[in-house]
Amino acid sequence: MSWKITILAPRPIVQAALIAHEDVFDWDADIVIAGSEIAEDKPEDWQLEAWLADEPGEDERAAIAALFADGAPPMVIEQLPEEDWVTLSQHGVEPIHEGPFHVHTPEYPAVDTPGIRNFLIPTSQAFGTGQHATTAGCLAMLAHMKANGAVVRNLADIGTGTGLLAFAGLHLWPGARAIASDIDAVCGPVVATNADANGVPLGDGPGKLAMVIAAGMDHPLLRLSAPYDLLIANILAGPLIELAPEFAAAVKPGGHILLAGLLATQEKAVRAAYARAGLRLAARQVRGDWSILWLRRRATARIHATTPGALPAWSQKW
């Protein structure tokens, strides 16, 4: 049997809890979190749902309650019929269509449309099915970069989750070498499974994807594979600021960095850190509360780190 916790609250409160969840480094991977409107005609009434394989104990309830800054509203705990609880957590999530990409779960069919690349991304413990605004925005920005003449022969996807953005990069630039990484060890087998399901060859070489488990750029293969024409990082604003010098150094002069995972309210601080690291803004999108940034490294620029003491308080939590 599986279990579900439901919390009803206004939209801003649930959204703030979801953002807090993304900032928790040691979140229990057996607790899957999602937030949504209760009904289309009540856009300000939201629910936070948490799915668990076992009956939630005091620790699990406390972890969920801690996501709410002013204390959690009442929790409704229910036992569910026997099902795949991870799949259940994302059941009914509709496919997305961004540029030349159609991303769907096994519950939905692929589309047979010329010029459209289908990606089958099953529900899993890894972040990045394409449903989150940042992931969908990255897909759209990658297509925009390609349409505007970006040439990529070597790419890295830092914080890859399911591997989706690396897959999309290889589709747009099929001769490129690619490497994906994530700090979460569960992403290794997830990416391998998804690569097989989507016909993405794993390995080292043109048109292939290598996968490593690492925090930031802290892996020999990531360093040896540099410099990159394109570095993708859909993570969190705090790490994006801290890693700006390393990311900039890993990209060729004139190369590209695609950043996501930052709120629009955090964009100014992130852009300032990358300006100090020698990058300029090429394009930006805003998806709901989230910003997606395309940056280019200046041909001649010194790389400066943002002084740690000057980081805003929210960026130091990670």
Tab-separated table of C-alpha atoms in Angstrom:
chain	number	residue	atom	x	y	z
A	1	MET	CA	0.000	0.000	0.000
A	2	SER	CA	1.073	3.651	-0.478
A	3	TRP	CA	0.203	6.821	1.396
A	4	LYS	CA	-0.531	10.421	0.543
A	5	ILE	CA	-0.435	13.639	2.552
A	6	THR	CA	-2.512	16.561	1.270
A	7	ILE	CA	-2.252	20.155	2.476
A	8	LEU	CA	-4.636	22.851	1.255
A	9	ALA	CA	-3.420	26.456	1.189
A	10	PRO	CA	-3.427	29.610	-0.964
A	11	ARG	CA	-1.250	29.531	-4.074
A	12	PRO	CA	1.629	31.714	-2.710
A	13	ILE	CA	2.001	29.507	0.361
A	14	VAL	CA	2.144	26.262	-1.620
A	15	GLN	CA	4.527	27.763	-4.182
A	16	ALA	CA	6.815	28.974	-1.395
A	17	ALA	CA	6.801	25.447	0.061
A	18	LEU	CA	7.737	23.980	-3.325
A	19	ILE	CA	10.664	26.401	-3.606
A	20	ALA	CA	11.760	25.506	-0.075
A	21	HIS	CA	11.632	21.822	-1.053
A	22	GLU	CA	14.038	22.451	-3.932
A	23	ASP	CA	16.499	24.051	-1.486
A	24	VAL	CA	16.642	20.984	0.790
A	25	PHE	CA	19.869	19.147	-0.045
A	26	ASP	CA	19.135	16.038	2.054
A	27	TRP	CA	15.471	15.593	1.122
A	28	ASP	CA	14.258	11.993	1.530
A	29	ALA	CA	13.983	10.666	-2.036
A	30	ASP	CA	11.139	8.379	-0.917
A	31	ILE	CA	8.890	11.426	-0.416
A	32	VAL	CA	7.636	12.794	-3.747
A	33	ILE	CA	6.204	16.327	-3.644
A	34	ALA	CA	3.903	18.138	-6.075
A	35	GLY	CA	1.731	21.248	-6.011
A	36	SER	CA	-1.282	22.129	-8.127
A	37	GLU	CA	-4.522	24.074	-8.393
A	38	ILE	CA	-7.501	22.407	-6.771
A	39	ALA	CA	-9.737	23.416	-9.671
A	40	GLU	CA	-9.464	25.552	-12.807
A	41	ASP	CA	-12.148	27.928	-11.545
A	42	LYS	CA	-10.224	28.466	-8.277
A	43	PRO	CA	-6.733	29.481	-9.425
A	44	GLU	CA	-5.699	30.813	-6.009
A	45	ASP	CA	-6.665	27.639	-4.107
A	46	TRP	CA	-3.802	25.153	-4.234
A	47	GLN	CA	-2.834	21.839	-2.715
A	48	LEU	CA	0.527	20.368	-1.837
A	49	GLU	CA	0.575	16.587	-2.157
A	50	ALA	CA	3.241	14.222	-0.875
A	51	TRP	CA	3.370	10.533	-1.786
A	52	LEU	CA	5.153	7.963	0.371
A	53	ALA	CA	5.659	4.226	0.074
A	54	ASP	CA	5.005	3.666	3.796
A	55	GLU	CA	2.804	5.250	6.443
A	56	PRO	CA	4.309	8.659	7.266
A	57	GLY	CA	5.872	8.844	10.687
A	58	GLU	CA	6.792	11.814	12.813
A	59	ASP	CA	10.000	12.506	10.860
A	60	GLU	CA	8.237	12.515	7.492
A	61	ARG	CA	5.435	14.767	8.741
A	62	ALA	CA	7.986	17.125	10.302
A	63	ALA	CA	9.994	17.325	7.061
A	64	ILE	CA	6.903	18.296	5.088
A	65	ALA	CA	5.740	20.756	7.759
A	66	ALA	CA	9.180	22.421	7.726
A	67	LEU	CA	8.589	23.503	4.111
A	68	PHE	CA	6.069	26.055	5.381
A	69	ALA	CA	7.754	29.107	6.869
A	70	ASP	CA	4.858	30.007	9.163
A	71	GLY	CA	3.855	26.469	10.083
A	72	ALA	CA	2.072	23.911	7.973
A	73	PRO	CA	-1.695	24.034	7.509
A	74	PRO	CA	-3.570	20.877	8.574
A	75	MET	CA	-2.443	17.646	6.908
A	76	VAL	CA	-4.830	15.064	5.523
A	77	ILE	CA	-3.176	11.624	5.579
A	78	GLU	CA	-4.718	8.780	3.602
A	79	GLN	CA	-3.808	5.268	2.608
A	80	LEU	CA	-4.047	4.559	-1.119
A	81	PRO	CA	-4.762	1.355	-3.028
A	82	GLU	CA	-1.767	-0.677	-4.100
A	83	GLU	CA	-0.167	1.083	-7.058
A	84	ASP	CA	3.192	2.313	-8.283
A	85	TRP	CA	3.304	5.299	-5.924
A	86	VAL	CA	5.998	7.164	-7.893
A	87	THR	CA	3.978	6.898	-11.095
A	88	LEU	CA	0.861	7.880	-9.177
A	89	SER	CA	2.570	11.084	-8.043
A	90	GLN	CA	2.745	12.298	-11.646
A	91	HIS	CA	-0.276	10.525	-13.094
A	92	GLY	CA	-2.275	12.650	-15.486
A	93	VAL	CA	0.577	15.078	-16.173
A	94	GLU	CA	-0.009	16.063	-19.764
A	95	PRO	CA	2.746	16.097	-22.394
A	96	ILE	CA	4.492	19.344	-23.206
A	97	HIS	CA	5.419	20.710	-26.597
A	98	GLU	CA	8.319	23.164	-26.759
A	99	GLY	CA	9.871	24.057	-30.107
A	100	PRO	CA	10.765	20.796	-31.881
A	101	PHE	CA	10.289	18.711	-28.720
A	102	HIS	CA	7.347	16.656	-27.490
A	103	VAL	CA	7.937	15.273	-23.998
A	104	HIS	CA	5.544	12.649	-22.687
A	105	THR	CA	5.228	9.947	-20.048
A	106	PRO	CA	4.206	6.341	-20.872
A	107	GLU	CA	0.585	7.238	-20.130
A	108	TYR	CA	0.519	9.320	-23.335
A	109	PRO	CA	1.440	8.420	-26.913
A	110	ALA	CA	4.171	9.967	-29.006
A	111	VAL	CA	3.140	12.300	-31.810
A	112	ASP	CA	3.710	11.554	-35.477
A	113	THR	CA	4.535	15.049	-36.690
A	114	PRO	CA	7.360	15.843	-39.111
A	115	GLY	CA	10.188	17.751	-37.438
A	116	ILE	CA	9.088	16.882	-33.898
A	117	ARG	CA	11.390	14.839	-31.649
A	118	ASN	CA	9.511	12.752	-29.107
A	119	PHE	CA	11.106	12.135	-25.732
A	120	LEU	CA	9.650	9.470	-23.466
A	121	ILE	CA	10.487	10.430	-19.879
A	122	PRO	CA	8.844	8.073	-17.374
A	123	THR	CA	7.981	9.235	-13.902
A	124	SER	CA	10.940	8.709	-11.613
A	125	GLN	CA	12.739	9.976	-8.548
A	126	ALA	CA	14.842	12.320	-10.650
A	127	PHE	CA	13.838	15.924	-11.296
A	128	GLY	CA	13.297	17.040	-14.873
A	129	THR	CA	10.379	15.394	-16.648
A	130	GLY	CA	9.855	18.549	-18.671
A	131	GLN	CA	6.763	19.615	-16.736
A	132	HIS	CA	8.497	22.136	-14.503
A	133	ALA	CA	8.570	25.633	-15.994
A	134	THR	CA	12.361	25.790	-15.827
A	135	THR	CA	12.868	22.547	-17.774
A	136	ALA	CA	10.280	23.475	-20.384
A	137	GLY	CA	11.839	26.935	-20.659
A	138	CYS	CA	15.269	25.409	-21.224
A	139	LEU	CA	13.901	23.294	-24.090
A	140	ALA	CA	12.476	26.421	-25.699
A	141	MET	CA	15.715	28.363	-25.162
A	142	LEU	CA	17.836	25.568	-26.651
A	143	ALA	CA	15.696	25.675	-29.773
A	144	HIS	CA	16.050	29.468	-29.840
A	145	MET	CA	19.833	29.191	-29.570
A	146	LYS	CA	19.952	26.726	-32.453
A	147	ALA	CA	17.726	28.961	-34.593
A	148	ASN	CA	20.057	31.878	-33.898
A	149	GLY	CA	23.154	30.114	-35.140
A	150	ALA	CA	24.721	28.618	-32.024
A	151	VAL	CA	27.266	25.966	-32.980
A	152	VAL	CA	27.853	23.252	-30.377
A	153	ARG	CA	30.415	20.465	-30.669
A	154	ASN	CA	30.887	19.811	-26.957
A	155	LEU	CA	28.197	20.257	-24.289
A	156	ALA	CA	27.686	19.653	-20.583
A	157	ASP	CA	24.414	19.375	-18.661
A	158	ILE	CA	25.051	20.044	-14.962
A	159	GLY	CA	22.273	18.870	-12.630
A	160	THR	CA	20.750	16.780	-15.383
A	161	GLY	CA	18.035	14.955	-13.414
A	162	THR	CA	16.417	12.712	-16.023
A	163	GLY	CA	18.889	13.575	-18.799
A	164	LEU	CA	16.234	15.375	-20.837
A	165	LEU	CA	18.149	18.587	-21.554
A	166	ALA	CA	21.261	16.668	-22.585
A	167	PHE	CA	19.105	14.560	-24.916
A	168	ALA	CA	17.623	17.718	-26.404
A	169	GLY	CA	21.084	19.205	-26.927
A	170	LEU	CA	22.238	16.106	-28.780
A	171	HIS	CA	19.147	16.237	-30.977
A	172	LEU	CA	19.808	19.850	-31.955
A	173	TRP	CA	23.552	19.284	-32.415
A	174	PRO	CA	23.753	15.563	-33.302
A	175	GLY	CA	27.512	15.488	-33.845
A	176	ALA	CA	28.348	16.936	-30.443
A	177	ARG	CA	30.033	15.186	-27.557
A	178	ALA	CA	27.944	15.427	-24.395
A	179	ILE	CA	28.415	14.844	-20.698
A	180	ALA	CA	25.707	15.007	-18.039
A	181	SER	CA	26.134	15.133	-14.286
A	182	ASP	CA	24.056	15.253	-11.141
A	183	ILE	CA	24.799	15.354	-7.438
A	184	ASP	CA	22.089	12.732	-6.781
A	185	ALA	CA	23.296	9.143	-7.340
A	186	VAL	CA	19.779	7.997	-8.259
A	187	CYS	CA	20.118	9.970	-11.498
A	188	GLY	CA	22.784	7.638	-12.905
A	189	PRO	CA	20.504	4.657	-13.614
A	190	VAL	CA	17.600	6.989	-14.400
A	191	VAL	CA	19.576	8.704	-17.179
A	192	ALA	CA	20.831	5.356	-18.504
A	193	THR	CA	17.281	3.971	-18.680
A	194	ASN	CA	15.924	7.107	-20.319
A	195	ALA	CA	18.791	7.225	-22.815
A	196	ASP	CA	18.039	3.661	-23.870
A	197	ALA	CA	14.318	4.381	-24.172
A	198	ASN	CA	14.989	7.411	-26.375
A	199	GLY	CA	17.724	6.013	-28.575
A	200	VAL	CA	20.475	8.190	-27.104
A	201	PRO	CA	23.794	6.293	-27.179
A	202	LEU	CA	25.887	6.382	-24.038
A	203	GLY	CA	29.657	6.671	-24.129
A	204	ASP	CA	32.429	9.050	-25.117
A	205	GLY	CA	32.403	10.328	-28.670
A	206	PRO	CA	30.449	12.365	-31.201
A	207	GLY	CA	26.717	11.952	-30.723
A	208	LYS	CA	27.155	10.111	-27.414
A	209	LEU	CA	26.381	11.000	-23.814
A	210	ALA	CA	28.591	10.299	-20.794
A	211	MET	CA	27.075	10.398	-17.304
A	212	VAL	CA	28.838	11.133	-14.002
A	213	ILE	CA	27.760	11.766	-10.414
A	214	ALA	CA	29.317	14.964	-9.120
A	215	ALA	CA	28.673	18.192	-7.262
A	216	GLY	CA	29.128	21.135	-9.604
A	217	MET	CA	32.251	20.618	-11.728
A	218	ASP	CA	33.891	18.350	-9.153
A	219	HIS	CA	34.680	15.349	-11.365
A	220	PRO	CA	37.808	14.588	-13.423
A	221	LEU	CA	35.807	13.768	-16.556
A	222	LEU	CA	33.951	17.083	-16.381
A	223	ARG	CA	37.233	18.962	-16.162
A	224	LEU	CA	39.001	16.888	-18.818
A	225	SER	CA	36.097	17.291	-21.266
A	226	ALA	CA	36.242	21.089	-21.064
A	227	PRO	CA	36.192	23.593	-22.635
A	228	TYR	CA	32.557	23.389	-23.709
A	229	ASP	CA	30.682	25.221	-26.432
A	230	LEU	CA	27.530	24.939	-24.293
A	231	LEU	CA	27.046	24.410	-20.574
A	232	ILE	CA	23.516	23.897	-19.252
A	233	ALA	CA	22.756	24.286	-15.541
A	234	ASN	CA	19.152	23.995	-14.368
A	235	ILE	CA	19.804	23.913	-10.631
A	236	LEU	CA	19.289	26.591	-7.946
A	237	ALA	CA	20.216	30.259	-7.749
A	238	GLY	CA	22.662	29.859	-4.844
A	239	PRO	CA	24.822	27.221	-6.548
A	240	LEU	CA	24.575	29.121	-9.843
A	241	ILE	CA	26.144	32.176	-8.198
A	242	GLU	CA	28.831	30.191	-6.379
A	243	LEU	CA	29.751	28.189	-9.490
A	244	ALA	CA	29.864	31.154	-11.882
A	245	PRO	CA	33.702	31.298	-12.090
A	246	GLU	CA	33.993	27.533	-12.606
A	247	PHE	CA	31.273	27.497	-15.246
A	248	ALA	CA	32.821	30.470	-17.050
A	249	ALA	CA	36.269	28.847	-17.038
A	250	ALA	CA	34.789	25.632	-18.446
A	251	VAL	CA	33.272	27.395	-21.480
A	252	LYS	CA	35.197	28.469	-24.579
A	253	PRO	CA	35.489	32.204	-25.342
A	254	GLY	CA	32.350	32.973	-27.306
A	255	GLY	CA	30.684	29.876	-25.855
A	256	HIS	CA	27.244	29.597	-24.324
A	257	ILE	CA	25.808	29.018	-20.851
A	258	LEU	CA	22.118	28.262	-20.291
A	259	LEU	CA	20.951	28.900	-16.724
A	260	ALA	CA	17.652	28.019	-15.074
A	261	GLY	CA	16.296	27.149	-11.651
A	262	LEU	CA	16.317	30.772	-10.500
A	263	LEU	CA	13.308	32.850	-9.588
A	264	ALA	CA	12.776	36.099	-11.475
A	265	THR	CA	13.401	37.883	-8.169
A	266	GLN	CA	16.829	36.215	-8.004
A	267	GLU	CA	17.828	37.034	-11.581
A	268	LYS	CA	19.622	40.286	-10.787
A	269	ALA	CA	22.045	38.604	-8.366
A	270	VAL	CA	22.692	35.688	-10.734
A	271	ARG	CA	23.321	37.955	-13.718
A	272	ALA	CA	25.697	40.108	-11.667
A	273	ALA	CA	27.739	37.041	-10.695
A	274	TYR	CA	28.058	35.955	-14.328
A	275	ALA	CA	28.904	39.458	-15.516
A	276	ARG	CA	31.820	39.396	-13.063
A	277	ALA	CA	32.781	36.035	-14.519
A	278	GLY	CA	32.991	37.511	-18.024
A	279	LEU	CA	29.624	36.603	-19.508
A	280	ARG	CA	27.005	38.775	-21.147
A	281	LEU	CA	23.279	38.223	-21.565
A	282	ALA	CA	22.208	37.015	-25.013
A	283	ALA	CA	18.519	36.330	-24.274
A	284	ARG	CA	16.128	35.674	-21.401
A	285	GLN	CA	12.691	34.210	-20.853
A	286	VAL	CA	10.367	34.387	-17.892
A	287	ARG	CA	8.101	31.401	-17.257
A	288	GLY	CA	5.723	32.202	-14.445
A	289	ASP	CA	7.957	32.992	-11.469
A	290	TRP	CA	11.100	31.593	-13.119
A	291	SER	CA	13.827	33.103	-15.322
A	292	ILE	CA	15.759	31.267	-18.046
A	293	LEU	CA	19.007	32.949	-19.148
A	294	TRP	CA	21.185	32.472	-22.231
A	295	LEU	CA	24.640	33.914	-21.567
A	296	ARG	CA	27.733	34.108	-23.765
A	297	ARG	CA	31.322	34.258	-22.611
A	298	ARG	CA	33.165	37.323	-23.833
A	299	ALA	CA	36.083	36.612	-26.147
A	300	THR	CA	38.457	38.563	-23.900
A	301	ALA	CA	37.454	38.936	-20.279
A	302	ARG	CA	38.906	38.230	-16.856
A	303	ILE	CA	36.950	35.872	-14.658
A	304	HIS	CA	36.119	37.203	-11.209
A	305	ALA	CA	34.264	35.379	-8.474
A	306	THR	CA	31.511	37.121	-6.579
A	307	THR	CA	32.777	37.826	-3.071
A	308	PRO	CA	31.127	35.219	-0.784
A	309	GLY	CA	30.337	37.823	1.842
A	310	ALA	CA	28.424	39.809	-0.760
A	311	LEU	CA	26.040	36.950	-1.547
A	312	PRO	CA	22.435	37.616	-0.578
A	313	ALA	CA	21.224	35.604	2.405
A	314	TRP	CA	18.971	33.317	0.334
A	315	SER	CA	21.901	32.200	-1.840
A	316	GLN	CA	23.921	31.044	1.176
A	317	LYS	CA	21.341	28.482	2.374
A	318	TRP	CA	22.309	25.739	-0.059
